[in-house]
Structures are given as structure tokens and as C-alpha cells.
mmCIF file of C-alpha atoms in Angstrom:
data_model
loop_
_atom_site.group_PDB
_atom_site.id
_atom_site.type_symbol
_atom_site.label_atom_id
_atom_site.label_comp_id
_atom_site.label_asym_id
_atom_site.label_seq_id
_atom_site.Cartn_x
_atom_site.Cartn_y
_atom_site.Cartn_z
ATOM 1 C CA MET A 181 -0.228 -0.161 -0.156
ATOM 2 C CA MET A 182 1.425 3.914 -0.336
ATOM 3 C CA LEU A 183 -0.357 7.456 -0.791
ATOM 4 C CA HIS A 184 -0.904 9.094 -3.499
ATOM 5 C CA VAL A 185 2.441 10.924 -4.040
ATOM 6 C CA ASN A 186 1.249 14.197 -6.080
ATOM 7 C CA GLU A 187 2.298 17.621 -6.017
ATOM 8 C CA GLY A 188 -0.459 19.493 -3.972
ATOM 9 C CA ARG A 189 -0.011 23.174 -3.391
ATOM 10 C CA HIS A 190 0.194 23.149 0.501
ATOM 11 C CA ALA A 191 -1.033 19.278 1.952
ATOM 12 C CA GLN A 192 -2.366 16.267 1.718
ATOM 13 C CA CYS A 193 -5.742 17.351 1.903
ATOM 14 C CA ASP A 194 -6.214 20.767 -0.187
ATOM 15 C CA LEU A 195 -7.843 19.723 -3.410
ATOM 16 C CA HIS A 196 -10.651 21.863 -3.413
ATOM 17 C CA THR A 197 -9.110 24.976 -3.223
ATOM 18 C CA THR A 198 -6.199 24.175 -5.888
ATOM 19 C CA THR A 199 -8.010 21.782 -8.308
ATOM 20 C CA ASP A 200 -12.000 21.765 -9.950
ATOM 21 C CA VAL A 201 -12.986 18.938 -7.862
ATOM 22 C CA VAL A 202 -15.199 21.067 -6.496
ATOM 23 C CA LEU A 203 -17.172 20.901 -10.341
ATOM 24 C CA ARG A 204 -17.182 17.389 -10.618
ATOM 25 C CA PRO A 205 -20.627 16.467 -8.333
ATOM 26 C CA GLU A 206 -19.262 12.651 -9.048
ATOM 27 C CA LEU A 207 -15.807 13.925 -7.789
ATOM 28 C CA ASN A 208 -17.842 16.056 -4.793
ATOM 29 C CA ALA A 209 -19.275 13.761 -3.560
ATOM 30 C CA LYS A 210 -16.379 11.176 -2.321
ATOM 31 C CA CYS A 211 -14.725 14.287 -0.902
ATOM 32 C CA SER A 212 -13.619 13.628 3.587
ATOM 33 C CA VAL A 213 -16.939 17.054 3.622
ATOM 34 C CA PRO A 214 -18.773 18.332 -0.348
ATOM 35 C CA PHE A 215 -18.867 21.672 -1.507
ATOM 36 C CA SER A 216 -21.840 22.910 -0.544
ATOM 37 C CA THR A 217 -23.268 26.633 -0.276
ATOM 38 C CA GLY A 218 -22.610 27.124 3.040
ATOM 39 C CA THR A 219 -20.399 24.429 4.315
ATOM 40 C CA GLU A 220 -16.503 23.891 4.354
ATOM 41 C CA PRO A 221 -15.423 20.833 1.659
ATOM 42 C CA LYS A 222 -12.939 19.569 2.841
ATOM 43 C CA CYS A 223 -10.761 17.440 -0.199
ATOM 44 C CA CYS A 224 -7.666 14.668 0.771
ATOM 45 C CA ALA A 225 -6.052 12.749 -1.816
ATOM 46 C CA SER A 226 -7.132 9.948 -0.098
ATOM 47 C CA ASP A 227 -9.850 10.627 -1.579
ATOM 48 C CA PHE A 228 -9.813 9.584 -4.908
ATOM 49 C CA THR A 229 -7.979 6.778 -6.915
ATOM 50 C CA LEU A 230 -4.686 8.842 -8.704
ATOM 51 C CA SER A 231 -6.647 8.205 -11.830
ATOM 52 C CA GLU A 232 -9.478 10.375 -10.625
ATOM 53 C CA ILE A 233 -6.883 13.230 -9.009
ATOM 54 C CA LYS A 234 -5.399 12.879 -12.605
ATOM 55 C CA SER A 235 -9.039 13.831 -14.967
ATOM 56 C CA LEU A 236 -9.008 17.029 -12.570
ATOM 57 C CA CYS A 237 -7.486 20.157 -13.819
ATOM 58 C CA GLY A 238 -5.435 22.296 -12.072
ATOM 59 C CA LYS A 239 -5.906 25.850 -10.926
ATOM 60 C CA MET A 240 -4.377 28.789 -9.114
ATOM 61 C CA ASP A 241 -4.477 28.001 -5.036
ATOM 62 C CA SER A 242 -7.493 30.093 -3.655
ATOM 63 C CA ALA A 243 -11.198 29.573 -3.098
ATOM 64 C CA GLY A 244 -13.520 32.052 -2.386
ATOM 65 C CA SER A 245 -16.705 32.507 -0.362
ATOM 66 C CA VAL A 246 -18.019 29.294 1.296
ATOM 67 C CA ASP A 247 -21.820 30.815 0.792
ATOM 68 C CA SER A 248 -21.063 31.178 -2.535
ATOM 69 C CA LEU A 249 -24.022 30.154 -4.211
ATOM 70 C CA ALA A 250 -23.039 28.410 -7.275
ATOM 71 C CA ALA A 251 -19.510 25.656 -7.265
ATOM 72 C CA GLU A 252 -17.535 28.396 -9.620
ATOM 73 C CA GLU A 253 -17.767 31.066 -7.507
ATOM 74 C CA TYR A 254 -15.847 28.938 -4.411
ATOM 75 C CA VAL A 255 -14.086 27.187 -7.187
ATOM 76 C CA TYR A 256 -12.372 30.712 -9.133
ATOM 77 C CA GLY A 257 -12.860 33.275 -6.922
ATOM 78 C CA GLY A 258 -10.561 34.409 -3.633
ATOM 79 C CA THR A 259 -7.206 34.473 -5.928
ATOM 80 C CA ALA A 260 -4.500 37.500 -4.754
ATOM 81 C CA ASP A 261 -4.837 40.375 -6.781
ATOM 82 C CA TRP A 262 -0.748 40.478 -6.583
ATOM 83 C CA ARG A 263 -1.425 36.694 -8.133
ATOM 84 C CA THR A 264 -2.609 35.685 -11.171
ATOM 85 C CA ASP A 265 -5.293 32.863 -12.156
ATOM 86 C CA LEU A 266 -4.241 33.433 -16.367
ATOM 87 C CA TYR A 267 -2.345 30.185 -17.173
ATOM 88 C CA GLN A 268 -4.985 27.776 -15.311
ATOM 89 C CA TYR A 269 -8.169 27.932 -17.848
ATOM 90 C CA ALA A 270 -6.663 25.528 -20.390
ATOM 91 C CA CYS A 271 -6.727 22.795 -17.400
ATOM 92 C CA PRO A 272 -3.887 22.017 -16.457
ATOM 93 C CA THR A 273 -3.766 18.220 -15.610
ATOM 94 C CA ILE A 274 -2.013 17.478 -12.476
ATOM 95 C CA PRO A 275 1.324 14.775 -12.417
ATOM 96 C CA THR A 276 2.079 12.573 -9.956
ATOM 97 C CA HIS A 277 5.866 13.570 -7.698
ATOM 98 C CA LYS A 278 7.925 10.686 -10.001
ATOM 99 C CA GLU A 279 6.000 12.730 -13.139
ATOM 100 C CA SER A 280 7.026 16.016 -11.941
ATOM 101 C CA ILE A 281 10.621 14.916 -11.536
ATOM 102 C CA GLU A 282 10.634 13.498 -15.110
ATOM 103 C CA LEU A 283 9.380 17.045 -15.485
ATOM 104 C CA ILE A 284 12.323 18.901 -13.366
ATOM 105 C CA LYS A 285 14.697 16.593 -15.398
ATOM 106 C CA SER A 286 14.493 17.496 -18.521
ATOM 107 C CA TYR A 287 15.441 21.099 -17.148
ATOM 108 C CA ASN A 288 18.453 19.347 -15.757
ATOM 109 C CA GLY A 289 16.721 21.613 -12.700
ATOM 110 C CA LYS A 290 17.431 20.794 -9.468
ATOM 111 C CA PHE A 291 14.706 18.781 -6.516
ATOM 112 C CA THR A 292 13.163 20.337 -3.332
ATOM 113 C CA PRO A 293 10.986 18.418 -2.202
ATOM 114 C CA GLU A 294 8.606 18.263 1.401
ATOM 115 C CA LEU A 295 7.261 15.882 2.726
ATOM 116 C CA LYS A 296 3.578 16.958 3.855
ATOM 117 C CA SER A 297 1.717 15.513 6.485
ATOM 118 C CA ALA A 298 -0.075 12.887 5.905
ATOM 119 C CA ASP A 299 -3.870 13.197 7.112
ATOM 120 C CA VAL A 300 -4.109 10.195 7.607
ATOM 121 C CA ASP A 301 -3.496 7.377 10.549
ATOM 122 C CA MET A 302 -0.212 6.472 10.277
ATOM 123 C CA PRO A 303 -0.092 3.444 9.333
ATOM 124 C CA TYR A 304 -2.181 4.061 6.376
ATOM 125 C CA GLU A 305 -4.516 0.947 6.521
ATOM 126 C CA GLY A 306 -2.656 0.110 9.134
ATOM 127 C CA THR A 307 1.221 -1.372 7.405
ATOM 128 C CA TYR A 308 1.979 1.684 5.279
ATOM 129 C CA SER A 309 4.346 3.821 7.895
ATOM 130 C CA GLN A 310 5.798 6.978 7.899
ATOM 131 C CA GLU A 311 9.493 5.111 7.936
ATOM 132 C CA ASP A 312 8.037 3.693 4.406
ATOM 133 C CA TYR A 313 6.034 7.373 3.090
ATOM 134 C CA ALA A 314 9.536 8.910 3.774
ATOM 135 C CA GLN A 315 11.648 5.641 1.799
ATOM 136 C CA GLN A 316 8.931 6.276 -0.995
ATOM 137 C CA MET A 317 9.300 9.838 -2.004
ATOM 138 C CA ILE A 318 13.197 9.273 -1.253
ATOM 139 C CA ASP A 319 12.817 5.683 -4.264
ATOM 140 C CA GLU A 320 11.281 7.985 -6.293
ATOM 141 C CA TYR A 321 14.563 9.736 -6.986
ATOM 142 C CA ILE A 322 16.885 6.875 -6.892
ATOM 143 C CA GLU A 323 13.776 5.135 -9.728
ATOM 144 C CA ALA A 324 15.151 8.113 -11.911
ATOM 145 C CA GLY A 325 18.396 9.000 -11.810
ATOM 146 C CA ILE A 326 18.386 11.737 -9.828
ATOM 147 C CA SER A 327 21.875 12.299 -7.869
ATOM 148 C CA ARG A 328 21.833 12.809 -4.405
ATOM 149 C CA LYS A 329 23.524 15.551 -5.463
ATOM 150 C CA ASP A 330 21.579 17.952 -6.873
ATOM 151 C CA VAL A 331 18.083 17.121 -4.168
ATOM 152 C CA TRP A 332 17.151 18.981 -1.184
ATOM 153 C CA PRO A 333 14.500 16.564 0.788
ATOM 154 C CA GLN A 334 12.336 17.983 3.514
ATOM 155 C CA SER A 335 9.977 18.036 5.897
ATOM 156 C CA PHE A 336 8.767 20.117 8.938
ATOM 157 C CA ASN A 337 8.937 16.533 11.146
ATOM 158 C CA VAL A 338 12.433 15.667 11.946
ATOM 159 C CA ASP A 339 11.968 12.353 11.904
ATOM 160 C CA ASP A 340 11.669 12.690 8.415
ATOM 161 C CA VAL A 341 14.798 13.943 8.426
ATOM 162 C CA ILE A 342 16.427 12.310 11.285
ATOM 163 C CA TYR A 343 15.156 9.230 8.906
ATOM 164 C CA TRP A 344 17.279 10.604 5.406
ATOM 165 C CA VAL A 345 20.591 10.918 7.505
ATOM 166 C CA LYS A 346 20.233 7.914 9.181
ATOM 167 C CA SER A 347 18.712 5.265 6.663
ATOM 168 C CA THR A 348 19.531 6.357 2.484
ATOM 169 C CA ASN A 349 21.838 8.407 0.985
ATOM 170 C CA PHE A 350 20.107 10.960 0.699
ATOM 171 C CA GLY A 351 20.952 13.179 3.816
ATOM 172 C CA ASP A 352 23.834 14.882 3.399
ATOM 173 C CA GLN A 353 21.263 17.814 2.195
ATOM 174 C CA ALA A 354 18.248 16.586 4.221
ATOM 175 C CA VAL A 355 16.674 19.664 5.421
ATOM 176 C CA ALA A 356 15.210 20.377 8.711
ATOM 177 C CA LEU A 357 12.618 23.054 7.889
ATOM 178 C CA ASP A 358 11.119 24.969 11.307
ATOM 179 C CA ASP A 359 8.324 25.826 12.169
ATOM 180 C CA LYS A 360 8.924 26.718 15.592
ATOM 181 C CA TYR A 361 7.901 30.708 15.785
ATOM 182 C CA GLU A 362 7.247 30.799 20.004
ATOM 183 C CA ALA A 363 10.001 28.781 20.810
ATOM 184 C CA THR A 364 12.392 30.958 22.758
ATOM 185 C CA GLU A 365 16.442 31.145 22.617
ATOM 186 C CA GLU A 366 16.228 28.326 25.039
ATOM 187 C CA GLU A 367 14.253 26.322 23.237
ATOM 188 C CA TYR A 368 15.597 26.256 19.618
ATOM 189 C CA ARG A 369 19.106 26.279 21.177
ATOM 190 C CA ALA A 370 18.146 22.665 22.468
ATOM 191 C CA TRP A 371 16.462 22.080 18.826
ATOM 192 C CA HIS A 372 19.579 22.716 17.127
ATOM 193 C CA THR A 373 22.176 20.723 19.195
ATOM 194 C CA ILE A 374 19.975 17.355 18.357
ATOM 195 C CA LEU A 375 20.315 18.802 15.178
ATOM 196 C CA LYS A 376 23.701 17.982 15.602
ATOM 197 C CA ASP A 377 23.465 15.343 17.503
ATOM 198 C CA ASN A 378 21.521 13.234 14.820
ATOM 199 C CA ASP A 379 24.083 14.506 12.184
ATOM 200 C CA VAL A 380 21.189 16.928 10.436
ATOM 201 C CA LYS A 381 23.292 19.552 8.405
ATOM 202 C CA ILE A 382 20.332 21.698 7.435
ATOM 203 C CA VAL A 383 18.103 23.906 9.045
ATOM 204 C CA ALA A 384 15.043 26.301 7.013
ATOM 205 C CA PRO A 385 13.177 28.972 9.138
ATOM 206 C CA PRO A 386 11.347 30.987 7.310
ATOM 207 C CA MET A 387 12.757 35.048 7.219
ATOM 208 C CA TRP A 388 12.122 36.308 9.182
ATOM 209 C CA MET A 389 13.167 34.520 12.354
ATOM 210 C CA LEU A 390 17.144 35.071 11.272
ATOM 211 C CA VAL A 391 16.772 38.684 11.517
ATOM 212 C CA ASN A 392 16.505 41.850 13.596
ATOM 213 C CA HIS A 393 14.987 45.022 14.112
ATOM 214 C CA ASP A 394 18.719 47.266 14.885
ATOM 215 C CA PRO A 395 18.552 51.148 14.533
ATOM 216 C CA ASN A 396 22.707 50.632 15.338
ATOM 217 C CA THR A 397 23.675 49.000 11.512
ATOM 218 C CA GLU A 398 23.200 51.271 8.279
ATOM 219 C CA LEU A 399 20.829 49.134 6.665
ATOM 220 C CA GLY A 400 19.015 48.820 10.347
ATOM 221 C CA ILE A 401 19.113 45.314 10.172
ATOM 222 C CA ALA A 402 21.370 41.893 11.705
ATOM 223 C CA PRO A 403 21.252 38.672 12.755
ATOM 224 C CA SER A 404 18.798 37.530 15.089
ATOM 225 C CA ALA A 405 19.820 34.876 18.253
ATOM 226 C CA TYR A 406 18.090 32.019 16.314
ATOM 227 C CA ALA A 407 20.754 32.865 13.540
ATOM 228 C CA GLU A 408 23.453 32.895 15.470
ATOM 229 C CA SER A 409 22.705 29.390 17.043
ATOM 230 C CA ALA A 410 22.136 27.851 13.647
ATOM 231 C CA LYS A 411 25.293 28.240 13.621
ATOM 232 C CA GLU A 412 27.637 28.087 15.895
ATOM 233 C CA HIS A 413 25.468 24.458 15.824
ATOM 234 C CA GLY A 414 27.292 24.009 12.879
ATOM 235 C CA LEU A 415 24.152 23.922 10.080
ATOM 236 C CA LYS A 416 23.716 25.373 7.185
ATOM 237 C CA ILE A 417 20.778 27.884 6.467
ATOM 238 C CA ILE A 418 17.901 27.594 3.138
ATOM 239 C CA THR A 419 14.533 29.802 4.865
ATOM 240 C CA TRP A 420 11.793 30.558 3.309
ATOM 241 C CA THR A 421 9.696 32.906 1.042
ATOM 242 C CA LEU A 422 9.499 35.390 -1.158
ATOM 243 C CA GLU A 423 6.852 35.325 -3.003
ATOM 244 C CA ARG A 424 4.204 34.486 -0.141
ATOM 245 C CA THR A 425 3.068 38.148 0.263
ATOM 246 C CA GLY A 426 1.681 40.700 -1.666
ATOM 247 C CA PRO A 427 3.005 44.334 -2.643
ATOM 248 C CA GLY A 428 4.556 45.997 0.943
ATOM 249 C CA LEU A 429 6.877 44.043 1.540
ATOM 250 C CA ASN A 430 4.920 43.355 5.246
ATOM 251 C CA GLY A 431 3.050 41.417 6.328
ATOM 252 C CA TRP A 432 4.217 37.811 8.071
ATOM 253 C CA TYR A 433 7.188 36.880 6.146
ATOM 254 C CA TRP A 434 9.455 40.533 7.387
ATOM 255 C CA GLN A 435 7.308 40.139 10.770
ATOM 256 C CA SER A 436 10.729 41.600 12.309
ATOM 257 C CA LEU A 437 11.299 43.734 10.383
ATOM 258 C CA ILE A 438 8.894 45.945 9.428
ATOM 259 C CA GLU A 439 9.663 49.150 10.920
ATOM 260 C CA PRO A 440 13.510 49.125 8.865
ATOM 261 C CA VAL A 441 11.517 48.162 5.661
ATOM 262 C CA GLU A 442 8.658 50.882 6.271
ATOM 263 C CA ASN A 443 11.991 53.214 6.783
ATOM 264 C CA MET A 444 13.957 52.544 3.876
ATOM 265 C CA ASP A 445 10.200 52.869 1.502
ATOM 266 C CA LYS A 446 10.139 56.372 3.035
ATOM 267 C CA ASN A 447 13.967 56.207 2.060
ATOM 268 C CA ALA A 448 12.580 55.587 -1.661
ATOM 269 C CA VAL A 449 10.638 58.198 -1.474
ATOM 270 C CA ASP A 450 12.370 60.937 -0.426
ATOM 271 C CA GLY A 451 15.593 59.767 -3.105
ATOM 272 C CA PHE A 452 12.980 59.750 -5.263
#
């Protein structure tokens, strides 16, 4: 037994916002929570066969109001005005993970696959374990003849990352994604120690966790204590992400730099 390893936007259960599944009555009915006016749908990869998933059209990750009277309004509404729906009208196909590997390989690209958290109980159907899931992703790169030097497997589940380090040849570039946003300095230093002790070499927090506002520096920016801790523990850093925020360089991804960003914007206007 294997889980469907498809290219999802965020999670196993995001098909209601990343495909047109709720427009297909027979497939909408199979969703964990089908769309109906006033009801927030939940459609998971595990709700469908692979052939059913392959029959769907991909779309920009968005959704209109659940109070929409028409399913079309829910499916194609809600796209942020700084994103685009330009590429979704010709019914983009949903690739499997294996198919995405072949596509990226054809362009001589590199690979940064994230093993998404399962929204089903593991072991899945009693036999398919979390380690099986982690191994399946790596096996698909091996089967495609991809060098481990071109793959940076990543997960928010540190057990996945340690598994890749200890049990596969893809561990040197395994990335420990960090979502412990409220951790104290003592807590993230302890976590960095765990990573180091398990030979994990790369940590990946969001950008704002790596920098702080410092009015005594030229640009008002200085490395955070988190960044210094990662360096002290010998960890390399890959951070995220640049394209998730609208114009203005503000919001969640810039939260530790709101004041210097505002000052830079003001200086740019003054200089202009």
C-alpha cells in the first residue's frame, strides 16, 4: 500500500482549493467534506484513486466564499490581486511526484521536495508507516536516476529528516524545516543541538526568524539570535519564502523587519 505522492500546494487535503474537484459532482461527493453552500469543503488525495486525481484540472490555490451559491464562484474566487489565474484555463494536468521529477529533470533542474504531513492515520491502512512514506519519496528519485547531490529533501517532521540521514544516501542535504515560531532561545538552541547530534546539516526557518531590527546598523538589520545559534551549531541555512506576500514588503514574512522596511520605503520616496 502506498499513499498517492502527487504535487500538492500545501497538504494532502488541499484539492478543494488547488483543483476543480468540487465542480465534478461525482468526485465532490467523495470528498471528506463535500462542497455545499455554507459548508467548508475538505477534499484529500486519499479520498480518490490516482486516475480520478489525474482527471482534475489544476488551478491557483484560492477559494471564494463558502456562502457562494454556485460552486464555480467558490472554486475560482478569492485569488489575491497580486497573483494570477492566467495559467489555469487550459485545464493544467495534475502531475504525480514521479512525473514532476521527469519534467524538472528534462530542464536540468534541482529538486527540493517537501514530504507533507499525512492527514490520515499512520500507519496508513495498518501497514504503511511514516518511514515507508519517507522512503517512498527518496525511492522515486533513485528510480529516476537522480543524483543525491541534486536533491534537498525536506520536512517539518524532524523524524523524517533524521530517517533520511540515518537510513538513506540522501541525508547530507536533508533539510529540517522549522515552524516553531514561538520557541524561546533556550528551546531553539536545544533543537539545534538535537539536529547537530543527529548529523542533520541544514535547518530552514522563515526569513523573519533570521534577522532582527537593529537601529545601530546601516540598514537597520542584524542577524537574530536564532541565526547565530544555527551558525554556532554548524548548521547551514535555507530560508523561505519570497513570493507569498503582496506588494509592500509587509505582513507575516517580514514581521521582524516592519520598522526598517517602512524606513527603507520612506527613504526611497524621499530619494526619488
